[in-house]
XYZ file of C-alpha atoms in Angstrom:
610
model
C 26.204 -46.497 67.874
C 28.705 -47.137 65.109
C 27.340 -46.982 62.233
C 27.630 -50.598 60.314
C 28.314 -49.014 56.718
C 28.841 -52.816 54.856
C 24.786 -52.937 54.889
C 24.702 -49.542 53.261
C 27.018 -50.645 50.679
C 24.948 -53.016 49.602
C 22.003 -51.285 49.784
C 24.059 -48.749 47.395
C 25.142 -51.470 45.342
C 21.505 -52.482 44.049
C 20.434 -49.391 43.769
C 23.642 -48.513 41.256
C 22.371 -51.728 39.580
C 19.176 -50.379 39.064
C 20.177 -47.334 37.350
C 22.890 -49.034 34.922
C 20.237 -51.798 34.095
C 18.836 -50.161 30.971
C 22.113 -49.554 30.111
C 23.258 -53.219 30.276
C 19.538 -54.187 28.435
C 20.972 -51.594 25.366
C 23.922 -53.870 25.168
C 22.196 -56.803 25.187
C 19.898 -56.132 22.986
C 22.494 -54.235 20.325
C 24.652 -57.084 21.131
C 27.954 -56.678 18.817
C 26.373 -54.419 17.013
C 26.407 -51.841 19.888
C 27.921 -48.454 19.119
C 28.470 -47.270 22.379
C 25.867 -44.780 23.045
C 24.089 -44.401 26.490
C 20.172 -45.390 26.977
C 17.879 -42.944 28.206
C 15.897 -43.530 31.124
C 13.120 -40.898 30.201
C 12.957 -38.774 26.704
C 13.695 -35.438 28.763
C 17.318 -36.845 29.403
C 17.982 -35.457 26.141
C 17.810 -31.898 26.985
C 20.475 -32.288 30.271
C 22.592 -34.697 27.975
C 22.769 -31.697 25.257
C 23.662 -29.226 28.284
C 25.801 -31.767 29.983
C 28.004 -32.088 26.639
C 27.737 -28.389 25.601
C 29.979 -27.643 29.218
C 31.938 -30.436 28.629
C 33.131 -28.795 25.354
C 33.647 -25.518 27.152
C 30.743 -23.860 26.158
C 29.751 -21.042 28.543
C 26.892 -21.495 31.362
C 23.990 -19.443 29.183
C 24.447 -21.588 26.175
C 21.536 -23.604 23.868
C 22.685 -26.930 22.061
C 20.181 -26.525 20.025
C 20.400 -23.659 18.594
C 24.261 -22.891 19.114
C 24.064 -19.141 20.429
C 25.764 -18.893 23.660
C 26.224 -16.160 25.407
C 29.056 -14.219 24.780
C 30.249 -9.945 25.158
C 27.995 -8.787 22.937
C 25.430 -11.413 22.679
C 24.421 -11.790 25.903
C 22.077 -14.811 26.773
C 19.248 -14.747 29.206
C 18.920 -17.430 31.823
C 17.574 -20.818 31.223
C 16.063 -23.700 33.344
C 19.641 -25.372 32.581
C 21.567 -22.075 33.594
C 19.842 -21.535 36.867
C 20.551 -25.669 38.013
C 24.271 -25.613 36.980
C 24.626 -27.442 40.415
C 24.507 -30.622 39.545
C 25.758 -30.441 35.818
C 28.842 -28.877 36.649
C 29.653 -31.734 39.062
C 29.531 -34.057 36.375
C 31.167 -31.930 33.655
C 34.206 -30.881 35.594
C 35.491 -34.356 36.225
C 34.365 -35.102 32.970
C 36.413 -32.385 31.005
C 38.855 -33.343 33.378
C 38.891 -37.206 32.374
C 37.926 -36.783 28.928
C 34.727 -38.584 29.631
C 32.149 -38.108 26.796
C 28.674 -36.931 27.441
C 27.094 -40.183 26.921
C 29.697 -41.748 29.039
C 29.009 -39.510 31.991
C 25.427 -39.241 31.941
C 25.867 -43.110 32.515
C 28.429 -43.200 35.175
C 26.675 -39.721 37.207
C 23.336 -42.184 37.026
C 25.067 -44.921 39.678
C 26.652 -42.795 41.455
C 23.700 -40.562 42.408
C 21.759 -43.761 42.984
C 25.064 -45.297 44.945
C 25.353 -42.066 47.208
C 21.839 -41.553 47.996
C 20.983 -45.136 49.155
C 23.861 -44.497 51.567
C 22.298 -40.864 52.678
C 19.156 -42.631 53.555
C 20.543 -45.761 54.925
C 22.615 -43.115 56.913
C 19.811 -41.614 58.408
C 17.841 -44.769 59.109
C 20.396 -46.259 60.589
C 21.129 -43.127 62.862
C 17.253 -43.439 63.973
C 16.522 -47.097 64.282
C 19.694 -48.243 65.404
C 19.230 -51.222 63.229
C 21.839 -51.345 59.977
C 19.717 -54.672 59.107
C 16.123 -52.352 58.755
C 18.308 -49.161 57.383
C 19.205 -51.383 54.740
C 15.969 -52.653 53.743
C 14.456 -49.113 54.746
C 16.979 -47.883 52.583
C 16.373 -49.916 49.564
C 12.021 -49.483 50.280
C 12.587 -45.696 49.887
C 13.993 -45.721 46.700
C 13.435 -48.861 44.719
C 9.580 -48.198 45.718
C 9.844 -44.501 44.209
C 7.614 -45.057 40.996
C 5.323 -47.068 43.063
C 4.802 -44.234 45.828
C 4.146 -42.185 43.186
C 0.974 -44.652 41.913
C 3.329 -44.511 38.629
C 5.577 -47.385 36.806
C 5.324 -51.290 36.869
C 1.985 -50.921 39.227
C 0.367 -49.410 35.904
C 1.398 -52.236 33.901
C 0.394 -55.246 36.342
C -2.614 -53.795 37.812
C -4.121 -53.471 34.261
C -5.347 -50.086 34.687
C -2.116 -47.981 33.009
C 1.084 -48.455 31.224
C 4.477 -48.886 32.688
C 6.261 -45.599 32.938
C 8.499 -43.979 34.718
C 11.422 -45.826 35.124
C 12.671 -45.262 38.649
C 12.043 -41.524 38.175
C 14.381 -40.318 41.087
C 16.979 -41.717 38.897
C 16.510 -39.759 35.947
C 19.939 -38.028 35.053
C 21.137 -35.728 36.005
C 17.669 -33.654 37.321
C 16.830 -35.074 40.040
C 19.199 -37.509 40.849
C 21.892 -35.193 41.590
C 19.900 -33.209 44.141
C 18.812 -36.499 45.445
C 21.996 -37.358 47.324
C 22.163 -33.514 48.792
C 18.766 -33.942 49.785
C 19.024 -36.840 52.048
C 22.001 -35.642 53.339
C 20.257 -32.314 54.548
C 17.359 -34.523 56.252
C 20.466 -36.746 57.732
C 22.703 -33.709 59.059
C 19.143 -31.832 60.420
C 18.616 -34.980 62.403
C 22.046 -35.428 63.725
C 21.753 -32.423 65.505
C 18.427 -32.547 66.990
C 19.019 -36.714 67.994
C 21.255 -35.275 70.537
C 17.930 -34.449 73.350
C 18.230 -33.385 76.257
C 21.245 -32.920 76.221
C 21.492 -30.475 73.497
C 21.128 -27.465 76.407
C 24.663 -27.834 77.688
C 26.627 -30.932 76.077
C 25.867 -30.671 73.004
C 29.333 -31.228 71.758
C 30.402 -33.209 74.116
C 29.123 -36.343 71.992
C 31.190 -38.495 69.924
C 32.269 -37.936 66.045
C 33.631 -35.307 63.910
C 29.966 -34.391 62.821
C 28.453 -33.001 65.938
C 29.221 -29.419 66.195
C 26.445 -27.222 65.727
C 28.367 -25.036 63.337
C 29.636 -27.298 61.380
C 26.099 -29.305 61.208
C 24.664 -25.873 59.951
C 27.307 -25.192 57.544
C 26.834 -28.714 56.009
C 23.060 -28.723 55.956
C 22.987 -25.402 54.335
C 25.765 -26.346 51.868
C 23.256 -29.427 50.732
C 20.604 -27.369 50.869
C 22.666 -24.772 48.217
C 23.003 -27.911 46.049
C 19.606 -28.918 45.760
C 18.476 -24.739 44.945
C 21.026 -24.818 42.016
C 19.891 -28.201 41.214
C 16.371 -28.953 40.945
C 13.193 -26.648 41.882
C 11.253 -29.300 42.932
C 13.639 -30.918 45.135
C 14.604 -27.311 47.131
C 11.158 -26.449 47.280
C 10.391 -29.689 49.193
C 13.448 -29.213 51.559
C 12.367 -25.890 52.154
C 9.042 -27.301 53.030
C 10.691 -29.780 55.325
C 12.355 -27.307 56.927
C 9.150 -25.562 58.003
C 7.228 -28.399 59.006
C 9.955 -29.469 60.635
C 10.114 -26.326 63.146
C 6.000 -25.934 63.225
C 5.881 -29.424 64.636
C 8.717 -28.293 67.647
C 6.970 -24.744 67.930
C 3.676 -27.077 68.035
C 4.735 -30.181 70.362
C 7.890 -28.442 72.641
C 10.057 -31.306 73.350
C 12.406 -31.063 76.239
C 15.562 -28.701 75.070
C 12.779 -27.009 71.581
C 13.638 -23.415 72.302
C 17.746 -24.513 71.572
C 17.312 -26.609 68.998
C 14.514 -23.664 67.460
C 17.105 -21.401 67.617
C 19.907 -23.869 65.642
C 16.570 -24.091 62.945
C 16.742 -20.427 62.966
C 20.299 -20.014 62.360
C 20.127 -22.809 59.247
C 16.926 -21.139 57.960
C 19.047 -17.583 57.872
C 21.356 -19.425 55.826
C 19.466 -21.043 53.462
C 17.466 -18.006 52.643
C 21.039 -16.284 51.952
C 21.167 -18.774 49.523
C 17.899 -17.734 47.500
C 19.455 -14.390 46.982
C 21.810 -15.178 44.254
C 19.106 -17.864 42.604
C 16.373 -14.660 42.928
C 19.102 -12.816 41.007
C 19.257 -15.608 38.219
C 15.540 -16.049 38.150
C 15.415 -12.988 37.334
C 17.150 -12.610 34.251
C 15.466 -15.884 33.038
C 13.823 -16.340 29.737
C 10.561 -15.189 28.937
C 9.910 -18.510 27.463
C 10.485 -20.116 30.850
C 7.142 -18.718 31.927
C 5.598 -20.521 29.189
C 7.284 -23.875 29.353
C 6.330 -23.954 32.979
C 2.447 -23.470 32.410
C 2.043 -21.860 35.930
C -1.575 -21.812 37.002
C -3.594 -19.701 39.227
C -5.345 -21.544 41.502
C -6.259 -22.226 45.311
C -8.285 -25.095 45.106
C -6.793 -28.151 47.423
C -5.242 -31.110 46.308
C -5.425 -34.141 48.786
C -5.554 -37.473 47.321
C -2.177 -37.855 45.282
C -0.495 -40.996 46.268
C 2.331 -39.648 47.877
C -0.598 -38.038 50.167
C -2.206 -40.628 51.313
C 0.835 -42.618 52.053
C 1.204 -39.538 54.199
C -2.023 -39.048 55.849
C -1.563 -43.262 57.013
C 1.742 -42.562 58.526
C 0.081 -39.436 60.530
C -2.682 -41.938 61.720
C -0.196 -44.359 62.536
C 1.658 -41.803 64.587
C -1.608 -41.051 66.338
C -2.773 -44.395 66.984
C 0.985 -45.298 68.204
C 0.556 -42.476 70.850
C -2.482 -42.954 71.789
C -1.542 -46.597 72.164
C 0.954 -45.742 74.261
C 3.770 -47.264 72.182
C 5.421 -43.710 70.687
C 5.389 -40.375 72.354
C 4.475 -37.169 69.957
C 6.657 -35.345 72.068
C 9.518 -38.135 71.181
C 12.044 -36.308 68.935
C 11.855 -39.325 66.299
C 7.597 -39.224 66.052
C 8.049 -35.413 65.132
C 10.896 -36.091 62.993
C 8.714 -38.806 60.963
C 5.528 -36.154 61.234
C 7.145 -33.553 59.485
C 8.507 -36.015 56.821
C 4.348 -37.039 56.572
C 3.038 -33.060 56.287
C 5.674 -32.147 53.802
C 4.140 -33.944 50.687
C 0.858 -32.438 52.133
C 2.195 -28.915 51.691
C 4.125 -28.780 48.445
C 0.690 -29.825 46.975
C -1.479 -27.419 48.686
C 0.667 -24.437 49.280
C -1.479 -23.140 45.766
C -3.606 -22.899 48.743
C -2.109 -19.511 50.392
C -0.052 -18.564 47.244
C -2.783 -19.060 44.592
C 0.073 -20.586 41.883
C 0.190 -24.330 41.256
C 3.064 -25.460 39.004
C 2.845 -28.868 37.273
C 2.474 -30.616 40.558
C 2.744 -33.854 38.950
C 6.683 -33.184 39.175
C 6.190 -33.369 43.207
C 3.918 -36.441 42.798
C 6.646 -38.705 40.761
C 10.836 -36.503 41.509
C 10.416 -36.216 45.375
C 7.199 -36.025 47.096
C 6.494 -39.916 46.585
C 10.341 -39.990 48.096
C 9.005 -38.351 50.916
C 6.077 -39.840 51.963
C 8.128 -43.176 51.481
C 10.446 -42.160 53.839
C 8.398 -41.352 56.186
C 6.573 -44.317 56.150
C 9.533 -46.318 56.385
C 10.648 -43.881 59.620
C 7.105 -44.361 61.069
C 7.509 -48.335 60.866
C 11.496 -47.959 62.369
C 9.637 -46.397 65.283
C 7.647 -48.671 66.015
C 10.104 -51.703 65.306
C 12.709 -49.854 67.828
C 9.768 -49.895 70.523
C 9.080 -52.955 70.379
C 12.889 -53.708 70.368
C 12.771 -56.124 67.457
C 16.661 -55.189 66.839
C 17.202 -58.271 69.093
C 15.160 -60.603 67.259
C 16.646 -63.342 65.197
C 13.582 -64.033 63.453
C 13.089 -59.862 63.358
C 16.554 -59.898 61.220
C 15.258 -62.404 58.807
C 12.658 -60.103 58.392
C 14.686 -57.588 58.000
C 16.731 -59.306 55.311
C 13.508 -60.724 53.923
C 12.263 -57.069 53.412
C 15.150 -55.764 51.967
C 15.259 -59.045 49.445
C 11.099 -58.318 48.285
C 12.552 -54.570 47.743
C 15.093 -55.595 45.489
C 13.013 -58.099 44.149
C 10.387 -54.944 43.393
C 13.280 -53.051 42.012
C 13.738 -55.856 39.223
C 10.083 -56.184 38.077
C 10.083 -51.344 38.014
C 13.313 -52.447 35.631
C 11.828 -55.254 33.467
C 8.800 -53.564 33.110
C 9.621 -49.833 32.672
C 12.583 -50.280 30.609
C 11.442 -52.064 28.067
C 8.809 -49.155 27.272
C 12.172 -47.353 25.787
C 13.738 -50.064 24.027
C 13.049 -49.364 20.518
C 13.643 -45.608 20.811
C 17.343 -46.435 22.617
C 18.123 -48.723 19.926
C 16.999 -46.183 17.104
C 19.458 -43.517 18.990
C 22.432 -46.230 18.986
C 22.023 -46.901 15.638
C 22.654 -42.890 15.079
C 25.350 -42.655 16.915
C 27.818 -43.071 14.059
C 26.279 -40.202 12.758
C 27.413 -38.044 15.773
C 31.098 -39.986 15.239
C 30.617 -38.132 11.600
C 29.774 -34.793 12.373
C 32.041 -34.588 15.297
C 34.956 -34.923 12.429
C 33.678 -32.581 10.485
C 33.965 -30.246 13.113
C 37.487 -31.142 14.829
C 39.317 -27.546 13.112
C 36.309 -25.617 13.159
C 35.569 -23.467 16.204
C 32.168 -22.253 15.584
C 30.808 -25.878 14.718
C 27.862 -25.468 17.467
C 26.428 -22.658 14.793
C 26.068 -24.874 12.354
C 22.825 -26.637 11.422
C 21.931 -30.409 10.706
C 18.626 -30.828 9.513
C 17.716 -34.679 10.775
C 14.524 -36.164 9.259
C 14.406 -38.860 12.639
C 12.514 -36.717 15.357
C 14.244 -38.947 18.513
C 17.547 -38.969 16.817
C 17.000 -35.070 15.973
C 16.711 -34.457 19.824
C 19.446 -36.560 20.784
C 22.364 -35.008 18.317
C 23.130 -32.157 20.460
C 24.428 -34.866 22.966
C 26.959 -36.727 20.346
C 27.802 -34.142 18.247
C 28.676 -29.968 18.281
C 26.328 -29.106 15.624
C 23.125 -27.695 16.199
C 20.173 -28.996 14.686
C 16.906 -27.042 12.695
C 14.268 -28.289 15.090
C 14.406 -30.566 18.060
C 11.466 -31.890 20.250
C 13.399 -29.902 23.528
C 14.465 -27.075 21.483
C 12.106 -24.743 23.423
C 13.071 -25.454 26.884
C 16.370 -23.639 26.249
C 16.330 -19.609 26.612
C 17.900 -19.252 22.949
C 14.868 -19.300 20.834
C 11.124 -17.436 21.610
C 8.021 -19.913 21.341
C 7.475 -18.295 17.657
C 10.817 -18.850 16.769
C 10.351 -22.835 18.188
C 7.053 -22.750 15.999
C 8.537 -21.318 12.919
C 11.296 -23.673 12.898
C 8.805 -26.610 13.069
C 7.222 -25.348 10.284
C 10.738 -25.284 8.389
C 11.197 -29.179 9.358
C 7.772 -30.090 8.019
C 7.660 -28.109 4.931
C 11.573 -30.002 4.471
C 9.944 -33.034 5.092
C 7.445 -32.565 2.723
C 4.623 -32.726 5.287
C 1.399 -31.365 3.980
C -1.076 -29.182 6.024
C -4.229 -31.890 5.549
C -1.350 -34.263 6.653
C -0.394 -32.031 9.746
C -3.808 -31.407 10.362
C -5.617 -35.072 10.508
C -2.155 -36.434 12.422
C -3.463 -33.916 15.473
C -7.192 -34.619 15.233
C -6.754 -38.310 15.479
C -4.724 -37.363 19.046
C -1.539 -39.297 17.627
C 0.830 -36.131 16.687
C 1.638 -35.440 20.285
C 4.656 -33.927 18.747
C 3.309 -31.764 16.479
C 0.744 -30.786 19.476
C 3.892 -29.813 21.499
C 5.730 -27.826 18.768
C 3.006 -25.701 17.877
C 0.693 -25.537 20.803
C 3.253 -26.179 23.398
C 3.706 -28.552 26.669
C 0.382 -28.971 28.337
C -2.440 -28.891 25.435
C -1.754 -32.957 24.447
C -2.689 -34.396 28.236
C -4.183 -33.635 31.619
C -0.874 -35.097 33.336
C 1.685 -31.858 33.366
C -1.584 -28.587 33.859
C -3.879 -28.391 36.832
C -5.850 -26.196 34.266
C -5.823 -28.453 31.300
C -7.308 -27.507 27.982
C -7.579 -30.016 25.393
C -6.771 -28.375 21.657
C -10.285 -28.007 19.457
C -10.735 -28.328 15.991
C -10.561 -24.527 15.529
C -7.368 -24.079 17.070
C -5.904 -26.958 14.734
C -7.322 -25.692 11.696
C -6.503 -22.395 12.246
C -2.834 -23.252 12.652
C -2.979 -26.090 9.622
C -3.920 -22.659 7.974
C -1.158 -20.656 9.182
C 1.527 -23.150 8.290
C -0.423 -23.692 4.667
C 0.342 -19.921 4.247
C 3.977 -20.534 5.684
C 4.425 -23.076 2.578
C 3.112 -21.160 0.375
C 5.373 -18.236 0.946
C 8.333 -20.028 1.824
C 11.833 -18.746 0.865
C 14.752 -20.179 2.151
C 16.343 -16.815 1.767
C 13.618 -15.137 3.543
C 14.898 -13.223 6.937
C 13.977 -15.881 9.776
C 14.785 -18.948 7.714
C 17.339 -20.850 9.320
C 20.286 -21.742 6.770
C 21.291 -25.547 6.384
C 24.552 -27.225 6.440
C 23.553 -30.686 6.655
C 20.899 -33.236 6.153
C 20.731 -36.796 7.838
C 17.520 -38.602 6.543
C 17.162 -42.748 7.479
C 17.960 -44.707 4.193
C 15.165 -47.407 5.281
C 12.618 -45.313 2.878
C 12.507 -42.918 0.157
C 12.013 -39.563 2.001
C 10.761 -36.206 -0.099
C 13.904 -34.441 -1.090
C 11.977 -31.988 -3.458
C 12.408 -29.056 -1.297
C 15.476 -29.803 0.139
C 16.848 -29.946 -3.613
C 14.707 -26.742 -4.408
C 16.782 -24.700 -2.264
C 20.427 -26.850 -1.723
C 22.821 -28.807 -3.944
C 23.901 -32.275 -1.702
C 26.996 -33.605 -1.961
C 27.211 -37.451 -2.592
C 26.028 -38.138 1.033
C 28.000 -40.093 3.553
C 26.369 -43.978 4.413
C 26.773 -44.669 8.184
C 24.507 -47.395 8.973
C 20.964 -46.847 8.656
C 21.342 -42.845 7.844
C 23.272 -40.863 5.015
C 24.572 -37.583 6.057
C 24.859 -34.700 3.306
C 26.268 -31.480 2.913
C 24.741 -28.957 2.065
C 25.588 -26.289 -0.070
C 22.834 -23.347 -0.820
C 21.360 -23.000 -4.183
């Protein structure tokens, strides 16, 4: 069948609508007074813009925006959860260098693209199993405008009454996952191109039409996508590889007509991909001790069976059955098993903790690919069944198929209007800093070790975005501790530095955590996991003790405090909002500012040390 791409386009169109809409609510919403910077989808997207901007600068591989050490002959740096997925960075910071696109600019412009590439992957695929471009369209735009809702996360929250509206379209968050979602859907696309061929796969296998039907070059192209997603995203290669297994249990399990050949093509790509995990083992194992701690690993085998993404999967398994035993689809049928192991794969990535005894925040499964998953193999599971009833011929089945495809889009609107506007506030606060950026990038334009030095930003959201519109590091940053360039003491004591700056007392540190609204503060000191249930299996909420008996420690840390003391990070600048008096006490105790610079709602000073 040739495929009818124009329906794929569109499909691709929306969904590169979808991604740039908080973008085009920032400009509404800043109006003239827009400065130009991008709008964050999710408050992680800080952390990959930093990266993202460090490598457009020319910044090594191992480097920290935060902090400003990179590695270097001498100084070398250990891996980081950046490092390790350079994949899908580097795509976007090559052209970028190459352009002279700036990080804010790119992160915006990689967001549609992802989105515009992997609607066409999975329209691709649809389309190659349905034989219907009308369905692979809507199928297309079901998968991944109903993302969030799969997951049992976003708009559903908010409407249903029973949560709050967040993610945003999480497959779409930049540039982890959604630049491992186009390689992804590519692999599942490429793996079923080569087994669609049935029977005949024994001895005319390339005797079909098209440039993509050699074995070889099927292999090589599924295990280059495959290679993408490893040096991309962990979730996202973790769930292929998963795919891939299910995949060849459910041939080993059901033997369609021409298995052991097509077994022995899994074989070859399996060979290959594991070749792949070699140099990634390598990498992992130079990584950061404090990766082990951001990633709050637990030990555990106890199952877990009713996330959403799971129970779209166990329906889609019962439809299969009930289809076959029905007498409508066969389980020997190349297309049922290619939709079954779709289903089991969302089962396994949150139960493998099962045979290996380690669960890692399986939450990230739940909302960056499983609920992707399951979707699709829902959507599959209905293609089957529209393709034997032969509905392709249907007027009234195209209407539906153009009605479907209009209630997804329609659905993609309300995940936008709803989501989006949780972030509105916090994109306009980061616009309204971006002169500051403008500023600091001039100070820096003849100095080549800028990234060393330190901007001490009284705005905690602003403070985390800097790395991303300017060289500079900064003192403290909410993300500072997901890079490999600073321990989890150092992260703490530099927290303590921006509070005692700040002028933050310990009864004031102290009652902000007990009344559970210092999530921040919780994160700095206690780290990622201790402030909610929703990232550790193995959840512990924080006690009184434990916050008094830090409140003491950084009461101590006051007390004693010497900006010359060994540890104590020096200051070069200091960007405070001019909305409010802040405490400049300590600041002044230690540094002489210079007359301060006014850029809109923030004044940036020099600092020079006492």
């Amino acid at each position: 069948m040739k495929l009818r791409w124009r329906f794929g386009l569109i499909a691709g169109l929306f969904l590169a609508l979808f991604s740039l809409y908080p973008q085009f609510k920032m400009i509404y919403l800043r109006g003239a007074e827009w400065n130009g910077h991008y709008a964050y989808n999710d408050i992680d997207e800080v952390a990959y813009a930093a990266y993202l901007k460090a490598l457009i600068d020319g910044r090594p591989r191992r480097n920290d925006p935060y902090t400003g050490r990179d590695d270097a002959p001498g100084h070398p740096q250990p891996e980081s959860l950046f490092s390790i997925q350079f994949a899908g960075p580097y795509t976007i910071a090559v052209p970028a260098r190459l352009l002279g696109i700036s990080a804010p600019w790119a992160m915006t412009i990689s967001g549609a693209v992802a989105a515009f590439l992997t609607a066409l992957a999975v329209f691709w695929l649809i389309s190659m199993l349905t034989r219907d471009p009308v369905f692979a369209m809507a199928g297309s735009l079901i998968v991944l405008a109903g993302g969030a809702l799969f997951a049992g996360e976003g708009a559903i929250g908010e409407i249903t009454g029973w949560s709050y509206a967040y993610p945003y379209f999480p497959g779409f968050r930049r540039y982890v996952p959604a630049m491992a979602f186009p390689a992804f859907f590519a692999l599942v696309a490429l793996v079923w191109r080569y087994i669609s061929a049935g029977d005949r796969h024994a001895t005319h296998r390339t005797e079909r039409d098209g440039v993509l039907d050699s074995p070889v070059l099927l292999a090589v192209l599924a295990a280059a996508a495959f290679g993408f997603t490893v040096f991309s995203y962990f979730y996202v290669w973790t769930t292929a590889a998963a795919w891939l297994v299910c995949l060849a249990l459910c041939w080993v399990a059901a033997r369609p007509t021409g298995a052991p050949t097509d077994l022995k093509w899994m074989a070859a790509l399996g060979v290959m991909c594991a070749g792949l995990l070699l140099p990634y083992a390598y990498l992992l194992s130079n990584r950061s001790h404090t990766m082990d701690d951001v990633q709050m690993l637990v030990l555990t085998r106890v199952p877990d069976l009713m996330r959403p993404p799971e129970l779209i999967s166990f329906a889609v398994i019962i439809a299969l059955v009930l289809g076959a035993a029905f007498r409508v689809l066969s389980l020997k049928d190349r297309s049922a098993l290619f939709a079954a192991s779709l289903a089991l794969t969302p089962i396994a990535v949150f139960n493998q903790q099962v045979l290996t005894g380690q669960s890692l925040q399986p939450i990230h499964y739940q909302v960056f690919i499983g609920n992707y998953v399951a979707g699709l193999a829902a959507v599959i599971t209905a293609g089957l069944y529209w393709t034997a009833f032969d509905l392709r011929k249907s007027r009234s089945a195209r209407v539906a198929g153009v009605l479907m495809a209009s209630l997804a889009i329609m659905w993609g609107f309300v995940e936008c209007h709803f989501t989006v506007r949780i972030l509105d506030d916090v994109n306009i606060s980061r616009d309204e800093s971006f002169p500051v950026g403008g500023y600091l990038t001039e100070l820096a334009k003849d100095d080549p070790e800028a990234h060393k030095k330190v901007v001490l930003h009284f705005a905690t959201a602003e403070a985390d975005d800097l790395p991303t519109i300017a060289p500079q590091s900064v003192l403290w940053a909410r993300h500072q501790h997901v890079f490999a360039g600073v321990t989890w003491d150092e992260n703490k004591e530099r927290y303590f530095q921006q509070l005692y700056y700040e002028g933050v007392s310990p009864k004031q540190l102290g009652d902000g955590m007990k009344r559970g609204g210092d999530f921040v503060s919780m994160i700095a000191i206690f780290g990622w996991g201790r402030h909610t249930d929703r990232l550790n299996a193995a959840h512990k909420p924080l006690t009184f003790g434990e916050i008094d008996e830090e409140v003491r420690n950084y009461a101590s840390y006051v007390e004693n405090f010497s900006a010359q003391a060994p540890g104590v990070v020096a200051l070069d600048y200091l960007v405070i909002p001019n909305d409010r008096e802040p405490f400049l006490d300590n600041i002044d105790k230690w540094y002489v500012r210079d007359e301060g610079r006014n850029l809109g709602k923030y004044v940036v000073y020099r600092l020079t040390p006492r």
